[in-house]
PDB file of C-alpha atoms in Angstrom:
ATOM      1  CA  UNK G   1      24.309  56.412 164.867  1.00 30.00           C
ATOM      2  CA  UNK G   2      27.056  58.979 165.166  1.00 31.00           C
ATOM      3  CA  UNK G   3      27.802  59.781 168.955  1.00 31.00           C
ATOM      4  CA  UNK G   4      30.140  62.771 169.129  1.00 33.00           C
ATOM      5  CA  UNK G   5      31.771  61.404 172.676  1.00 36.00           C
ATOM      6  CA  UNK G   6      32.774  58.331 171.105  1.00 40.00           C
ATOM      7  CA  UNK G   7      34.402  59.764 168.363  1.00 47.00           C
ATOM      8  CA  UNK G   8      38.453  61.149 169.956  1.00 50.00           C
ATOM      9  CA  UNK G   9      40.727  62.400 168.461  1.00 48.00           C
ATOM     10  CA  UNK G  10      44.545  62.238 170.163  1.00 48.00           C
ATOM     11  CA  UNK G  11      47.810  63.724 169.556  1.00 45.00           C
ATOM     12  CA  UNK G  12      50.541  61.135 170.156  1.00 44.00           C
ATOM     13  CA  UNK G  13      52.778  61.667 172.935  1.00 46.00           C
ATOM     14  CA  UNK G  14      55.895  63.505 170.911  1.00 41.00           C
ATOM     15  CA  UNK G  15      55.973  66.852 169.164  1.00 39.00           C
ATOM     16  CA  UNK G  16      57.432  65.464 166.445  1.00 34.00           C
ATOM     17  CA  UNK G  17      56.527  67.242 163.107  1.00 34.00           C
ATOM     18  CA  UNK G  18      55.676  65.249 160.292  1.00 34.00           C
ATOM     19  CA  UNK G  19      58.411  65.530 157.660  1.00 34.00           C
ATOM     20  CA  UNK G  20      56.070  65.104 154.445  1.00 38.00           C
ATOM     21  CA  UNK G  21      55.782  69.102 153.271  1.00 38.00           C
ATOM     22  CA  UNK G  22      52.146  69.471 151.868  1.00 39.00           C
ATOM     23  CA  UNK G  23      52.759  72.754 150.052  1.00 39.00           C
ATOM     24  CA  UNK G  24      53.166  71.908 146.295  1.00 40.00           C
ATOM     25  CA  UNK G  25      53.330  73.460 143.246  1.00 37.00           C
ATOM     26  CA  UNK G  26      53.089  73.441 139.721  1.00 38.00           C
ATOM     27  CA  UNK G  27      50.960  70.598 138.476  1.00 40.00           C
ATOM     28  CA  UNK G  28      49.498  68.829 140.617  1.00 44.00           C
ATOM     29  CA  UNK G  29      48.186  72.027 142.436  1.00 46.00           C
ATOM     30  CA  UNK G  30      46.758  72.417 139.346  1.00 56.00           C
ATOM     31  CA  UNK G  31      45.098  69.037 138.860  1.00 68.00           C
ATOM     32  CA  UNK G  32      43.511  69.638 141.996  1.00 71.00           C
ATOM     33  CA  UNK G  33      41.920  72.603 142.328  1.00 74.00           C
ATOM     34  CA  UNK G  34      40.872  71.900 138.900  1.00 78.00           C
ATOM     35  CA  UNK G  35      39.534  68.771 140.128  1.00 75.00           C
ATOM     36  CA  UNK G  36      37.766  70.274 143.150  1.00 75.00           C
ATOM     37  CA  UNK G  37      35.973  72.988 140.796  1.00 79.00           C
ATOM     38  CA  UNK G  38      34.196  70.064 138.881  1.00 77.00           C
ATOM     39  CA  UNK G  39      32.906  68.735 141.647  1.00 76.00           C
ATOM     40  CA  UNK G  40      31.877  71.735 142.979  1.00 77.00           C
ATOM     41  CA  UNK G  41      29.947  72.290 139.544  1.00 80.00           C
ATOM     42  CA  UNK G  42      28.397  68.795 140.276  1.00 77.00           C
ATOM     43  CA  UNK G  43      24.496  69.625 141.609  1.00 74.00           C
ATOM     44  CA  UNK G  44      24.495  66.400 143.397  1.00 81.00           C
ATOM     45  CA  UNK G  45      28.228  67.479 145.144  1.00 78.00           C
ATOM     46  CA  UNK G  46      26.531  70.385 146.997  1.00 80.00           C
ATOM     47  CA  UNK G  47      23.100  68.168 148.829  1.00 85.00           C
ATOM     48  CA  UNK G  48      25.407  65.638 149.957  1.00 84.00           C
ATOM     49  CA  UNK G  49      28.210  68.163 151.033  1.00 82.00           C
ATOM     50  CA  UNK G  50      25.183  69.655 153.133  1.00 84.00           C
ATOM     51  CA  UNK G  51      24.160  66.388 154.422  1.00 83.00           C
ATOM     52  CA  UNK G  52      28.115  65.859 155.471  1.00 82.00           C
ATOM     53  CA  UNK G  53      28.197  69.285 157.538  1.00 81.00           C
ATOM     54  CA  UNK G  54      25.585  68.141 159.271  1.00 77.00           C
ATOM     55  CA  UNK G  55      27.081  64.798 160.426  1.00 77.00           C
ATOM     56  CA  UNK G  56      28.837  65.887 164.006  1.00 75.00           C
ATOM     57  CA  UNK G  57      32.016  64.455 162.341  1.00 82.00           C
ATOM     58  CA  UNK G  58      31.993  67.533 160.567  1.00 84.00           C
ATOM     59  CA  UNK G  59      32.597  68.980 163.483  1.00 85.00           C
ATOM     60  CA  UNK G  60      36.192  67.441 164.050  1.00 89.00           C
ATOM     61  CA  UNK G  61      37.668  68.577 160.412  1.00 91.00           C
ATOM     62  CA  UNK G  62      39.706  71.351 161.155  1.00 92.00           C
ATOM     63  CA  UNK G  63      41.330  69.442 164.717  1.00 91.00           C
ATOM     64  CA  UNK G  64      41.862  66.092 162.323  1.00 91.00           C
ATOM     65  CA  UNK G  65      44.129  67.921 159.706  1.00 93.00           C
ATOM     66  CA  UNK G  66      45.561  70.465 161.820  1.00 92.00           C
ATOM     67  CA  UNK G  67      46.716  67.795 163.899  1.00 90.00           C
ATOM     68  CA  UNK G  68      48.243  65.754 161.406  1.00 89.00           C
ATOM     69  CA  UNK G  69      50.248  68.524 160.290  1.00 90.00           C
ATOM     70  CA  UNK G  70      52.026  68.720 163.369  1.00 89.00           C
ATOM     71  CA  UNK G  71      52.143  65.149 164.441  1.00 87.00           C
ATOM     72  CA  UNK G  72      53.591  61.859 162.286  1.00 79.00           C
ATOM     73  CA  UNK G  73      51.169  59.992 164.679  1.00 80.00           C
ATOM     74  CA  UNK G  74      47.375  60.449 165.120  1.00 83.00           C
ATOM     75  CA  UNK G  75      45.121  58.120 166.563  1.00 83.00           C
ATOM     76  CA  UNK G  76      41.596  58.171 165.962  1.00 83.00           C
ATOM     77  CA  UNK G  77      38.948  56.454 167.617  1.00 82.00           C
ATOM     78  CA  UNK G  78      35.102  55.988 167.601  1.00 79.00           C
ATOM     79  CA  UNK G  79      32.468  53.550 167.596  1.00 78.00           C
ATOM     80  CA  UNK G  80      31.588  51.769 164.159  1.00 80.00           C
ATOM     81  CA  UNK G  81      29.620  53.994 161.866  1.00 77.00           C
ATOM     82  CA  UNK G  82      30.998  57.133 163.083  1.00 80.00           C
ATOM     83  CA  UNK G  83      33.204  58.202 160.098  1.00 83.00           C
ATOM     84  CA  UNK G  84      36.027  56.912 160.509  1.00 86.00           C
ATOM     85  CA  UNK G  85      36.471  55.525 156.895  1.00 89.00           C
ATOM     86  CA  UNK G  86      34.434  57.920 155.479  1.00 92.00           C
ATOM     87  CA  UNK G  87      34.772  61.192 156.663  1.00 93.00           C
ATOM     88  CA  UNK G  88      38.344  61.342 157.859  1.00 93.00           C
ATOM     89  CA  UNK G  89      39.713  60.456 153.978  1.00 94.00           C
ATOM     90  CA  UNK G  90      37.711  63.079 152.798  1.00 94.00           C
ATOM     91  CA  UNK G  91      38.638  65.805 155.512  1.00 94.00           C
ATOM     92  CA  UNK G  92      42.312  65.218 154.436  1.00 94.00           C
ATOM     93  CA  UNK G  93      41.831  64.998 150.448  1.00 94.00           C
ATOM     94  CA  UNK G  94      39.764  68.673 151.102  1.00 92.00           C
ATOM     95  CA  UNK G  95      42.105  70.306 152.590  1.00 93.00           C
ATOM     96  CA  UNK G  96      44.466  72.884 150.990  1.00 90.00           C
ATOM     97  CA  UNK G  97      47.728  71.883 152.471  1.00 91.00           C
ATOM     98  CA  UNK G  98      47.364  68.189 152.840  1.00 92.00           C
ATOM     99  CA  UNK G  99      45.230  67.273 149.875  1.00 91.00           C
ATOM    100  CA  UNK G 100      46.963  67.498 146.459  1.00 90.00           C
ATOM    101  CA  UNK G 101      49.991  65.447 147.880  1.00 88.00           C
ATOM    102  CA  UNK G 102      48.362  63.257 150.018  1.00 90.00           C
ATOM    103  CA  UNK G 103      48.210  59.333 149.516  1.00 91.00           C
ATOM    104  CA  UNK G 104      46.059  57.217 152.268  1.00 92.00           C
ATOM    105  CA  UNK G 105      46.285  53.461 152.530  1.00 92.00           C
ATOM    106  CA  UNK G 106      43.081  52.607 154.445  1.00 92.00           C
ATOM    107  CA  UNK G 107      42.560  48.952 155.643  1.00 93.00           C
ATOM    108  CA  UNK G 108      38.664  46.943 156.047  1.00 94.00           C
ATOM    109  CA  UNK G 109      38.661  43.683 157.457  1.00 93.00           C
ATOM    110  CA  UNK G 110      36.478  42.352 154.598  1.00 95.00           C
ATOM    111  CA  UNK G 111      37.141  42.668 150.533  1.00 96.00           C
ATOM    112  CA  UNK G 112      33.146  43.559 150.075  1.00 96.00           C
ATOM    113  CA  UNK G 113      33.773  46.648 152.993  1.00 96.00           C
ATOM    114  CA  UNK G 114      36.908  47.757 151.348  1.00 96.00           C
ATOM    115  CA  UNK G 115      35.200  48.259 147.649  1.00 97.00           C
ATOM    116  CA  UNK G 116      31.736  49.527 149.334  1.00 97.00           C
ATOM    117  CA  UNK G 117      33.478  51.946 151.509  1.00 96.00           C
ATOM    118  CA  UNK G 118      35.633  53.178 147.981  1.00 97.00           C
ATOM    119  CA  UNK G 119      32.081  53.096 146.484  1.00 97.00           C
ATOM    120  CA  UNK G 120      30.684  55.279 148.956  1.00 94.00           C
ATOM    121  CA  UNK G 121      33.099  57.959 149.453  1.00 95.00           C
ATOM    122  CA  UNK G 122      33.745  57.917 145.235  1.00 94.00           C
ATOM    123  CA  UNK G 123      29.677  58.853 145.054  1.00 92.00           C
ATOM    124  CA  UNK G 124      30.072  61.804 148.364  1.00 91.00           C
ATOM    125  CA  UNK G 125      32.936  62.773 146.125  1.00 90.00           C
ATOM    126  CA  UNK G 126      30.723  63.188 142.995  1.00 87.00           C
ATOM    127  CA  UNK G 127      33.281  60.510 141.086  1.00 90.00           C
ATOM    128  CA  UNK G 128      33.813  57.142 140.102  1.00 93.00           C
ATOM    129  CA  UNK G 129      35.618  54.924 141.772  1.00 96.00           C
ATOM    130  CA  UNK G 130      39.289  54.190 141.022  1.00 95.00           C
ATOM    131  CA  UNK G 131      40.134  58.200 140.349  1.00 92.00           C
ATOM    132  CA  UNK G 132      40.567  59.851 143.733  1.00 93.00           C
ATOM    133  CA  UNK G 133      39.280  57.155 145.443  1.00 97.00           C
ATOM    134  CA  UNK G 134      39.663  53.097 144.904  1.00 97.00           C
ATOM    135  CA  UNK G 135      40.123  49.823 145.975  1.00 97.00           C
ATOM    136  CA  UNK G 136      42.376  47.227 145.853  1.00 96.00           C
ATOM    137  CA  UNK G 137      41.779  43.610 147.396  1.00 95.00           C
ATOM    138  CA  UNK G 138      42.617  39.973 146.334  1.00 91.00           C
ATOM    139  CA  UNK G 139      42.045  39.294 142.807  1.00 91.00           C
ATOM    140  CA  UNK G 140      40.677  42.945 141.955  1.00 94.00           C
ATOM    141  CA  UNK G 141      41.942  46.234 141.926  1.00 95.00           C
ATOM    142  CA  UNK G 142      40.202  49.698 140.908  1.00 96.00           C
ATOM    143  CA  UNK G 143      43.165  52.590 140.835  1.00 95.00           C
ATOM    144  CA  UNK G 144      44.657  54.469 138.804  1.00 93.00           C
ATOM    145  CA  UNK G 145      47.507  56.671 138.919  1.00 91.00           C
ATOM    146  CA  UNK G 146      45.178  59.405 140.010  1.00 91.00           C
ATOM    147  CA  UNK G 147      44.465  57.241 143.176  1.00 95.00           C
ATOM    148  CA  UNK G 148      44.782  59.008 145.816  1.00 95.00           C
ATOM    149  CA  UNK G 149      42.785  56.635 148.960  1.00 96.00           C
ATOM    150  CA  UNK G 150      43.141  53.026 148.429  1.00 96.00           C
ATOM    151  CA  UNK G 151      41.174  50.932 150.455  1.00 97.00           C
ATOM    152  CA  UNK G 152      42.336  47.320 150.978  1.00 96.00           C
ATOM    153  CA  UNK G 153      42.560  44.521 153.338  1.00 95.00           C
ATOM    154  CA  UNK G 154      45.077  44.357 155.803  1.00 93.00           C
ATOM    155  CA  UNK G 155      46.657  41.165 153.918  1.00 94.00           C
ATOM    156  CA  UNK G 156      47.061  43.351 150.630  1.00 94.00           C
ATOM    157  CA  UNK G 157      48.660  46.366 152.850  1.00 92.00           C
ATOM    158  CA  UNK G 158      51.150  43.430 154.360  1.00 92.00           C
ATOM    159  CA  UNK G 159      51.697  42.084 150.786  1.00 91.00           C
ATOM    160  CA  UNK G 160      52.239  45.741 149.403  1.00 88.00           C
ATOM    161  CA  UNK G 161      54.556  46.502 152.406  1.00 87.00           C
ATOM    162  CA  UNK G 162      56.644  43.489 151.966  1.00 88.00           C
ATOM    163  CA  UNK G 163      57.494  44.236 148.617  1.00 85.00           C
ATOM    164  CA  UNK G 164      57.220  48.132 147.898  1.00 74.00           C
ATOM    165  CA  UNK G 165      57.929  49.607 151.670  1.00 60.00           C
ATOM    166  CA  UNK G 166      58.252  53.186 150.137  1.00 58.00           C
TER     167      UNK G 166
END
């Protein structure tokens, strides 16, 4: 159950701006407002987008992105089953500014969690898994070059870290 005190959202302690510009052009811009009208066309999109806006995370949207505009660091808390994983991918892939460059690395401390998590926010998303949203995790991957929120376990991150840092 989602309890709208337990989920916080905190601006770290500098003013630092985050470096990343989000405005884009050409292309990919493009590719993704292309690929937000299809889902949009998708009857199935618009009942769970309704069930979404009525999740109190839905609530937090605008404060989550804003605030990652203007801060490298944001930390995010709640209790489990809050939206964490969920929501908080899909508030940043929606939005304008932050969406059509954005890449998320998102860690689960289990391989079944990390591919039913990409699962789950693939079917809100009216997709399959391994276009905007995938997995990858020991032995199997589902990405593509379109991938734009990997889930993974934190010993794939590491591995992926150690020998790709940027």
């Amino acid at each position: 159950k989602f309890l709208v005190n337990d989920f916080r959202v905190r601006e770290s302690g500098s003013k630092t701006h985050v470096p990343t510009d989000f405005r884009n052009t050409g292309q990919v811009v493009g590719t993704y407002a292309e690929s937000q009208r299809q889902r949009a066309a998708n009857s199935n999109y618009h009942s769970i987008q309704k069930k979404r806006s009525a999740l109190p995370a839905s609530h937090y949207r605008e404060a989550v992105c804003n605030l990652l505009k203007e801060h490298q660091i944001v930390l995010i808390s709640g209790e489990t089953g809050c939206g964490k994983s969920t929501q908080v991918p899909q508030f940043l892939l929606d939005d304008e500014t932050i969406g059509p460059s954005c890449r998320m690395a998102i860690t689960q401390p289990r391989r079944i969690s990390a591919v039913a998590v990409a699962e789950r926010i693939a079917s809100e998303r009216s997709e399959t898994v391994g276009t905007t949203v995938g997995y990858s995790i020991r032995l199997d991957s589902e990405k593509s070059a379109r991938t734009q929120v990997t889930f993974m376990t934190a010993g794939v991150l590491l591995r992926k870290v150690r020998f790709d840092p940027l």
